[in-house]
Short mmCIF file of C-alpha atoms in Angstrom, two decimals:
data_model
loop_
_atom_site.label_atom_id
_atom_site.label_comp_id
_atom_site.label_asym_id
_atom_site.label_seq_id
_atom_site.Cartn_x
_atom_site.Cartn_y
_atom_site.Cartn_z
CA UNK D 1 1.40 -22.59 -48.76
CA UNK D 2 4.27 -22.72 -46.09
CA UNK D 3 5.42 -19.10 -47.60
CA UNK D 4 1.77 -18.06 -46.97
CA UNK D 5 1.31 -19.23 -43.37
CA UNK D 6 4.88 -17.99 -42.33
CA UNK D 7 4.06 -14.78 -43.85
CA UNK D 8 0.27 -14.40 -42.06
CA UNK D 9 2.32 -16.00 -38.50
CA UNK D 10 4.44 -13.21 -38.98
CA UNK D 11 1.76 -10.29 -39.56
CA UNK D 12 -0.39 -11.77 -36.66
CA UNK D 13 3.01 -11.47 -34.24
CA UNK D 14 3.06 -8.45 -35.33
CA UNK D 15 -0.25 -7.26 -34.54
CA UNK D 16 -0.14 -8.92 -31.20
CA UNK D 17 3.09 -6.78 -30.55
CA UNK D 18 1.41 -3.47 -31.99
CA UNK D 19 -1.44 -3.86 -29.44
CA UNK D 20 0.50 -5.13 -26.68
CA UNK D 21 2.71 -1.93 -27.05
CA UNK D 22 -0.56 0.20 -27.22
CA UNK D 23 -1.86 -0.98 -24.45
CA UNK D 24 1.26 -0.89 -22.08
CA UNK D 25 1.10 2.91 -22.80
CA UNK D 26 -2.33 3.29 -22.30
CA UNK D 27 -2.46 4.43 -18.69
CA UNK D 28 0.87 6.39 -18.67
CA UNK D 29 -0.62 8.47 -21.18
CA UNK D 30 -3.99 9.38 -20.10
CA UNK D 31 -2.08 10.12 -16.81
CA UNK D 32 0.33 12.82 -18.85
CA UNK D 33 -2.57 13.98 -21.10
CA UNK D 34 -5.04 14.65 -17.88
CA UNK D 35 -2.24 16.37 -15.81
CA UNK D 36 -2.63 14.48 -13.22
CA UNK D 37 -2.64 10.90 -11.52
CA UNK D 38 -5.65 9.71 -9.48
CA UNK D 39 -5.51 7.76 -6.81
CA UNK D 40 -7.92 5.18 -5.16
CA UNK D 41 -7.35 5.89 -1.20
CA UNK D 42 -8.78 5.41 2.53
CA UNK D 43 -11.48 7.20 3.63
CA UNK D 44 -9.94 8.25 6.61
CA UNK D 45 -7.04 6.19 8.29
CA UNK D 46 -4.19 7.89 10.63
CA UNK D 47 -0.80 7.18 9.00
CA UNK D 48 -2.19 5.97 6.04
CA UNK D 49 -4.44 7.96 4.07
CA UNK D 50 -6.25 10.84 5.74
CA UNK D 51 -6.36 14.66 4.67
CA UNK D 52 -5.55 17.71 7.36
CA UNK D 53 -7.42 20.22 8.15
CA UNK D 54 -6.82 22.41 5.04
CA UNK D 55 -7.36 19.08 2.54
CA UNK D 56 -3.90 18.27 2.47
CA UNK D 57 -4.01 14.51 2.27
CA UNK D 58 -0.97 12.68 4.60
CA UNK D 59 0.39 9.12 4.95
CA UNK D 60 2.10 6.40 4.39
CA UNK D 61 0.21 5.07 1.05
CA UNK D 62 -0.57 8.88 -0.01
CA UNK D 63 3.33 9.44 -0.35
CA UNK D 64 3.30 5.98 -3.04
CA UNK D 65 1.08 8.14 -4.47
CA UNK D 66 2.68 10.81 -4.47
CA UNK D 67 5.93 9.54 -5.52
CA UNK D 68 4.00 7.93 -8.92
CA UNK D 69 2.87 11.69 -9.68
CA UNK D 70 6.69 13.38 -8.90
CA UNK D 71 7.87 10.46 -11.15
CA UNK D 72 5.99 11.41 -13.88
CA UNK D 73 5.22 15.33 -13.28
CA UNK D 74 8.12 15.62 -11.30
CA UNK D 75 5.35 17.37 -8.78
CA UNK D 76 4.38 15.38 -5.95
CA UNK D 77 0.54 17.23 -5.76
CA UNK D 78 -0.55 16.18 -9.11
CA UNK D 79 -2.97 13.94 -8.01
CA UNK D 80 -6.50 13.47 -7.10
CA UNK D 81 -7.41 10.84 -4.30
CA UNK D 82 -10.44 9.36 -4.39
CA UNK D 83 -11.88 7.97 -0.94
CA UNK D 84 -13.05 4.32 -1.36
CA UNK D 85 -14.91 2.17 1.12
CA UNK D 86 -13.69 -1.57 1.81
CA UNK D 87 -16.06 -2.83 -0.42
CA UNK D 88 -15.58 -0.34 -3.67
CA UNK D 89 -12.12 -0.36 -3.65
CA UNK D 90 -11.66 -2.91 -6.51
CA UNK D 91 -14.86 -2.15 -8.34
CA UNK D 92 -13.45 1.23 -8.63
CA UNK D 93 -10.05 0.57 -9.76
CA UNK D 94 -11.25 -2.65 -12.37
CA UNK D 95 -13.82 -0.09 -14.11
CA UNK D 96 -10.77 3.05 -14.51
CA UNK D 97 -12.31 5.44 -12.13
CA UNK D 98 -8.89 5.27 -10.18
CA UNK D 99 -5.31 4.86 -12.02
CA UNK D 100 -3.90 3.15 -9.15
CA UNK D 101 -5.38 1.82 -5.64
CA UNK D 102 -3.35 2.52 -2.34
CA UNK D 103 -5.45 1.99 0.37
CA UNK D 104 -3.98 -0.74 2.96
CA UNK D 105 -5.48 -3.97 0.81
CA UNK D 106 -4.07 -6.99 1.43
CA UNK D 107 -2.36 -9.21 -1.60
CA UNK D 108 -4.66 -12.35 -1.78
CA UNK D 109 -4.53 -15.56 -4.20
CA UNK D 110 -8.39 -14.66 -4.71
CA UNK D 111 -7.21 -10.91 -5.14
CA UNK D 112 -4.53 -11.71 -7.78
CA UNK D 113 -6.29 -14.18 -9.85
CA UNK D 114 -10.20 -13.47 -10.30
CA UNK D 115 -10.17 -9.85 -10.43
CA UNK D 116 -8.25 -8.31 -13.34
CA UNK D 117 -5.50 -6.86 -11.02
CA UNK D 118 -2.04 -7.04 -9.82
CA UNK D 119 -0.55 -6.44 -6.92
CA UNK D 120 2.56 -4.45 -7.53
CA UNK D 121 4.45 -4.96 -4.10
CA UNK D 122 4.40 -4.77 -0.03
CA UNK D 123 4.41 -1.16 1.23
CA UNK D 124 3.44 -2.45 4.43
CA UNK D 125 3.39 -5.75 6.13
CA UNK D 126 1.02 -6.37 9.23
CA UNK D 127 -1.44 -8.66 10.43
CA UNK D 128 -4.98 -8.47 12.19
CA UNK D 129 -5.61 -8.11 15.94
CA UNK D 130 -7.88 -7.01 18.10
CA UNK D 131 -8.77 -3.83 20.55
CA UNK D 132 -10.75 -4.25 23.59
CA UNK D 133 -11.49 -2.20 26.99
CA UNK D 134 -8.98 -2.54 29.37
CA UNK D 135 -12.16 -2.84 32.09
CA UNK D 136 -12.61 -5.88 30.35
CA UNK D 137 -10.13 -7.36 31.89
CA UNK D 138 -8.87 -9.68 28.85
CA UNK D 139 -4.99 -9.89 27.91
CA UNK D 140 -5.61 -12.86 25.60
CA UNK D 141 -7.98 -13.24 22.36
CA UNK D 142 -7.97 -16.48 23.57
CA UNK D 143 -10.32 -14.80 26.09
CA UNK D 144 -12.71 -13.54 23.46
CA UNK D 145 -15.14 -16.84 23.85
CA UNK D 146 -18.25 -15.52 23.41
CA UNK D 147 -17.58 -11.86 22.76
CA UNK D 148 -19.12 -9.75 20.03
CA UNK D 149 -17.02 -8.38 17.49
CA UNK D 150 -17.16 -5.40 15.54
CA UNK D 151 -15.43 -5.55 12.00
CA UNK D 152 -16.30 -4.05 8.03
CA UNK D 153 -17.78 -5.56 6.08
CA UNK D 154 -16.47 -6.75 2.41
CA UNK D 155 -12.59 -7.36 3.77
CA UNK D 156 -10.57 -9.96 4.23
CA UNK D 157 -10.93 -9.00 8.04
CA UNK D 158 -14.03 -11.23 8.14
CA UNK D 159 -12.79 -14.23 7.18
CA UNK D 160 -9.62 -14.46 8.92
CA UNK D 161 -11.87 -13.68 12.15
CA UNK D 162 -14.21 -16.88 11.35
CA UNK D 163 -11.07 -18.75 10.71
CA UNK D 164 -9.38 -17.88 14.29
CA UNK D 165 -12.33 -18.59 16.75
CA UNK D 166 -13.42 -21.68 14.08
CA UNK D 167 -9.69 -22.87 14.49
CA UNK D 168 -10.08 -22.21 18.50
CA UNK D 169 -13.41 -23.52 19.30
CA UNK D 170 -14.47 -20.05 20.39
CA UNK D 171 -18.30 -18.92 20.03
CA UNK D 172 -18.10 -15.44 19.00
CA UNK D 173 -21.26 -12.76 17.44
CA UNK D 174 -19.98 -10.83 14.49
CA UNK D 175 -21.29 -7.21 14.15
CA UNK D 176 -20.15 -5.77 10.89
CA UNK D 177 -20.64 -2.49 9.22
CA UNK D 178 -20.34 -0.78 5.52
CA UNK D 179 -17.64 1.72 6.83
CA UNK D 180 -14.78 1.57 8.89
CA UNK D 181 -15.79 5.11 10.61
CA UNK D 182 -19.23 2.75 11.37
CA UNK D 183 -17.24 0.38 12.88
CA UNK D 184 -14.98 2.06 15.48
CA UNK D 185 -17.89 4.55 16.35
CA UNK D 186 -20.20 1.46 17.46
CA UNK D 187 -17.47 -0.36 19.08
CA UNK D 188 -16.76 2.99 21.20
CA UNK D 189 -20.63 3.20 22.11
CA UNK D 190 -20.03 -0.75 23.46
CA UNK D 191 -22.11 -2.23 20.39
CA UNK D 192 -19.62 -4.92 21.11
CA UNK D 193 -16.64 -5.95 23.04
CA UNK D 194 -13.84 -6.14 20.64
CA UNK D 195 -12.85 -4.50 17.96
CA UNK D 196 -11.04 -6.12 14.71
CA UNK D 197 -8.56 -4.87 11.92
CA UNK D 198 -5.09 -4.50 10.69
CA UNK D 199 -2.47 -4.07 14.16
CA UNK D 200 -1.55 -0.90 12.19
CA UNK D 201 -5.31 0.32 11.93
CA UNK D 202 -5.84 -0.79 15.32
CA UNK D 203 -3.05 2.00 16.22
CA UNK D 204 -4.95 4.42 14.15
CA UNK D 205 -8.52 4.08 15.18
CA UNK D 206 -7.70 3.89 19.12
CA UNK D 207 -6.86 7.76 18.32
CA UNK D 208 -10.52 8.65 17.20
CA UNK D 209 -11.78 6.84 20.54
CA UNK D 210 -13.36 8.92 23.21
CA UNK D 211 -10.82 7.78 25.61
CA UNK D 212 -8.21 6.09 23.52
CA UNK D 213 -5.95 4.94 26.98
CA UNK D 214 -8.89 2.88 28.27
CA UNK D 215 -8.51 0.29 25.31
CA UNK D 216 -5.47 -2.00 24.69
CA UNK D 217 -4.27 -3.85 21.80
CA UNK D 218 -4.04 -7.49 22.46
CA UNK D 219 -1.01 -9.52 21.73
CA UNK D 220 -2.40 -11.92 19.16
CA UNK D 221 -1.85 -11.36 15.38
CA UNK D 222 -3.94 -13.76 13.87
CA UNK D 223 -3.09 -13.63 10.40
CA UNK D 224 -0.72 -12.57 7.39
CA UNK D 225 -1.75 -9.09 5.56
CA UNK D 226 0.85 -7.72 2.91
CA UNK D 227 -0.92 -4.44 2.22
CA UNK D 228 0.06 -2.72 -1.09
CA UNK D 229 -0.75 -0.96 -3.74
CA UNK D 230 -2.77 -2.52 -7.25
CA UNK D 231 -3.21 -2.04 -10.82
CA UNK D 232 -5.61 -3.45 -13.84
CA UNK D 233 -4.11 -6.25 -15.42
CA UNK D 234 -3.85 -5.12 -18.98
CA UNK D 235 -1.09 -2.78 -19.00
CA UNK D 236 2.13 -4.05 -18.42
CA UNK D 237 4.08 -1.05 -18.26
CA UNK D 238 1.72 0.59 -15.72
CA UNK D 239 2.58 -1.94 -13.34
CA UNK D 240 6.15 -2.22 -14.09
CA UNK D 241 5.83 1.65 -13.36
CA UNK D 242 3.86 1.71 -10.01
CA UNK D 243 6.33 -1.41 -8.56
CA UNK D 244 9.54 0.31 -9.63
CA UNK D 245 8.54 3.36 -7.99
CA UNK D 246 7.90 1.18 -4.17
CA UNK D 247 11.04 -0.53 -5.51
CA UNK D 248 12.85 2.92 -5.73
CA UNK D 249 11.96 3.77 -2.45
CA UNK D 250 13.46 0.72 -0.50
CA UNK D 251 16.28 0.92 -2.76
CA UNK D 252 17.42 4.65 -1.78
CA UNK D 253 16.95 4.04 1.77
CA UNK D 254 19.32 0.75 1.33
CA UNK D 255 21.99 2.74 -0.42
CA UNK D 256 21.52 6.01 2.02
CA UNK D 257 20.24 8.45 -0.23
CA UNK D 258 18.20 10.80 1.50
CA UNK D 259 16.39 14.19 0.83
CA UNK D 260 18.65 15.96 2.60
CA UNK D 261 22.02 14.18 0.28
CA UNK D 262 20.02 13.45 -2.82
CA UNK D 263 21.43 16.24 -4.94
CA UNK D 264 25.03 15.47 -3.39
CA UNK D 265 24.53 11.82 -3.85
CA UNK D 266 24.43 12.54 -7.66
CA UNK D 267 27.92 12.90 -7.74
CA UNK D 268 28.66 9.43 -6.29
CA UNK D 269 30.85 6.55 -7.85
CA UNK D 270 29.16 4.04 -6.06
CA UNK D 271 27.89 1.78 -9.01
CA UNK D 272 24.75 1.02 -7.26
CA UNK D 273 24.05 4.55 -6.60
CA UNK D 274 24.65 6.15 -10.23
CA UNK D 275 22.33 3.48 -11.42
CA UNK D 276 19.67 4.30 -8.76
CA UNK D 277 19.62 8.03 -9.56
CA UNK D 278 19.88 7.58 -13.48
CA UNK D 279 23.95 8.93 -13.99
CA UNK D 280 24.90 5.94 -15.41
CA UNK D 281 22.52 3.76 -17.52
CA UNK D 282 19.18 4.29 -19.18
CA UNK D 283 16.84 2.30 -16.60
CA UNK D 284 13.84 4.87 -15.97
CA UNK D 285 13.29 4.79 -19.70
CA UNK D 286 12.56 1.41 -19.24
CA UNK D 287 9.47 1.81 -17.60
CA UNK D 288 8.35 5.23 -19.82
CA UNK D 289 9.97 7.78 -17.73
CA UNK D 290 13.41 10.21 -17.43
CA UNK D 291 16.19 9.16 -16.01
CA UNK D 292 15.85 11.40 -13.03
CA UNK D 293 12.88 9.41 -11.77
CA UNK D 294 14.43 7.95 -8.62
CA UNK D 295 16.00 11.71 -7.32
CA UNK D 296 12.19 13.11 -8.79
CA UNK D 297 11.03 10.31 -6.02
CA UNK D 298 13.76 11.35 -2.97
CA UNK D 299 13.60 14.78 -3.30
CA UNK D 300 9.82 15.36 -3.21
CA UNK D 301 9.01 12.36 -0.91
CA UNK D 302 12.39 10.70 0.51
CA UNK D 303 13.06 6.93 0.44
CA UNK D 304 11.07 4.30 2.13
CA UNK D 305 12.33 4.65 5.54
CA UNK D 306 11.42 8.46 5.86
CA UNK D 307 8.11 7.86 4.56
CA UNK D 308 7.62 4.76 7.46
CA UNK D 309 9.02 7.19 10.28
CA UNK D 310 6.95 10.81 9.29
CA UNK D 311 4.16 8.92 9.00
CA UNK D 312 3.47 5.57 11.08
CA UNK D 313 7.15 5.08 12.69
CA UNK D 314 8.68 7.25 15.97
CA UNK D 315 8.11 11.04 14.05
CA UNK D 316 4.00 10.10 13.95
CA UNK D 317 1.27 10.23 16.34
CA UNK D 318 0.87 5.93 16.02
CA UNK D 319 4.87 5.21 17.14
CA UNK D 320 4.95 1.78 15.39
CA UNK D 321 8.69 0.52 15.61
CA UNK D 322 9.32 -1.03 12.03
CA UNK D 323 9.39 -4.65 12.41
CA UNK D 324 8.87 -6.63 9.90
CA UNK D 325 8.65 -3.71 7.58
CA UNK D 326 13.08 -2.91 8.51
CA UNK D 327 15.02 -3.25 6.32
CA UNK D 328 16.47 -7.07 4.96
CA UNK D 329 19.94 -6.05 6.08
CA UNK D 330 18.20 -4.84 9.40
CA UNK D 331 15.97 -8.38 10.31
CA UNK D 332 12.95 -7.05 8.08
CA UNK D 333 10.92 -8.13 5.28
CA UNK D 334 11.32 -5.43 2.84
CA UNK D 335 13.69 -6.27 -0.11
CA UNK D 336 13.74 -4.46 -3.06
CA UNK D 337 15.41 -5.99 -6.61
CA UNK D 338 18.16 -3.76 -7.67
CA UNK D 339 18.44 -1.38 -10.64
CA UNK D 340 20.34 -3.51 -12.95
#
């Protein structure tokens, strides 16, 4: 009998382990049999996710994306973003119409736990505020008793907005929309007197006002919002994948590899850097992919920090000085784990 149940413990283990493998390469390999990675992303959002003129989509979560696809294709252009409102984003992603969603959503306990997905990492961290006329003559939110508000609807926007005036015995009227284009254009026709979102998005909408100089951002950041990308739950190696590559990123701009040195930067002895760029070990295999994954990464997109600057930092339109998104060895928040 003991034979007999050691024997059927050790076929079940084994099963377990067969489908556990089959899953983890479930989404790698739809990915390489499609041709192409798709992409849950903004609608619209400067810095962030928005497509040119010719289609070309630009921005700071559009080059995670992009790095996934040069990873894997070693292309940066094979994918296909899909536009998602506030309040499809995770419907989309939980039923496999997108293989990945990066589209400034904030990591939540709520997020995390109840809806099949993982958060694979902080591309960017930031925190709500608020955007008012300058003719309103407000340089506080603690000013805001009374106002009305404009925010979307289905974020996390809303409830950190009831929390603040709650928390400050302010009287405030909430007027929420579907979209976030719905929400800046009422708040420039003066549906309301103060408009609500991520600082960074704050930055980017101003630029679609009609007069974007008569509107300040206030001081107040009222909350904590770790933006990043997310994955379904039930492949492990798809989300070892996705944080490796925002990993890879921080990583080469810590240890100075750049797209410009990449290619010389393979002949380094620096430990740290032959590890990084796959001359000494076997770590992209590790996650399903060659061991040229991180230069793949550099050389089509560059590391963290010249993603940050083309697209958000002192190169872009928005001019946001980095922060709390520098560097750990420069006072920031953004540590990656090493290649090891």
């Amino acid at each position: 009998m003991k034979k007999f149940l050691a024997a059927a413990l050790t076929a079940g283990i084994g099963l377990a382990l067969s489908v556990t493998g089959a899953s983890a390469q479930a989404t790698l390999g739809q990915i390489k049999q499609r041709g192409n990675l798709i992409c849950g992303s903004n609608t619209g959002l400067a810095g962030f996710g928005v497509p040119d003129a010719q289609g070309n989509w630009k921005g700071l979560d559009v080059d995670v994306c992009r790095a996934i696809a040069a990873t894997i294709f070693n292309d940066p252009t094979k994918v296909k973003f899909v536009p998602l409102s506030a309040k499809d984003r995770f419907t989309a992603l939980q039923s496999g119409e997108v293989d990945v969603l990066v589209r400034n959503s904030t990591w939540t306990m709520t997020r995390d736990a109840s809806l099949g997905l993982l958060f694979t990492g902080v591309n960017y961290y930031d925190g709500q505020g608020f955007l008012v006329r300058k003719k309103l003559g407000v340089n506080s939110a603690l000013q805001l008793n009374g106002a009305s508000v404009c925010t979307q609807q289905g974020t996390t926007t809303e409830l950190n907005l009831a929390d603040y005036f709650r928390a400050n015995n302010l009287k405030y009227e909430v007027v929420a929309f579907a979209t976030s284009d719905e929400t800046v254009k009422a708040y420039d026709a003066g549906r309301c007197d103060a408009f609500t979102t991520d600082a960074s998005g704050l930055y980017a909408e101003r630029l679609k006002l009609a007069n974007p100089d008569d509107h300040i951002v206030l001081p107040e950041i009222i909350s904590k919002e770790p933006l990043g990308p997310s994955v379904r739950n039930n492949d492990p190696q798809w989300f070892n994948l996705v944080k490796w590559v925002g990993f890879a990123m921080l990583n080469a701009e810590e240890l100075g590899v750049t797209q410009a040195n990449v290619e010389e930067k393979l002949k380094s002895d620096n430990p740290e850097i032959k590890r990084l760029l796959g001359t000494e070990g076997k770590f992209g295999e590790q996650v399903g992919l060659t061991p040229d994954w991180v230069v793949r990464i550099v050389k089509h997109v560059g590391n963290y920090g010249e993603s940050f600057e083309r697209n958000v930092g002192q190169g872009s339109l928005l001019k946001i000085a980095r922060g709390q998104n520098a560097l750990w060895t420069k006072g920031g928040l953004q540590y990656a784990p090493p290649v090891r």
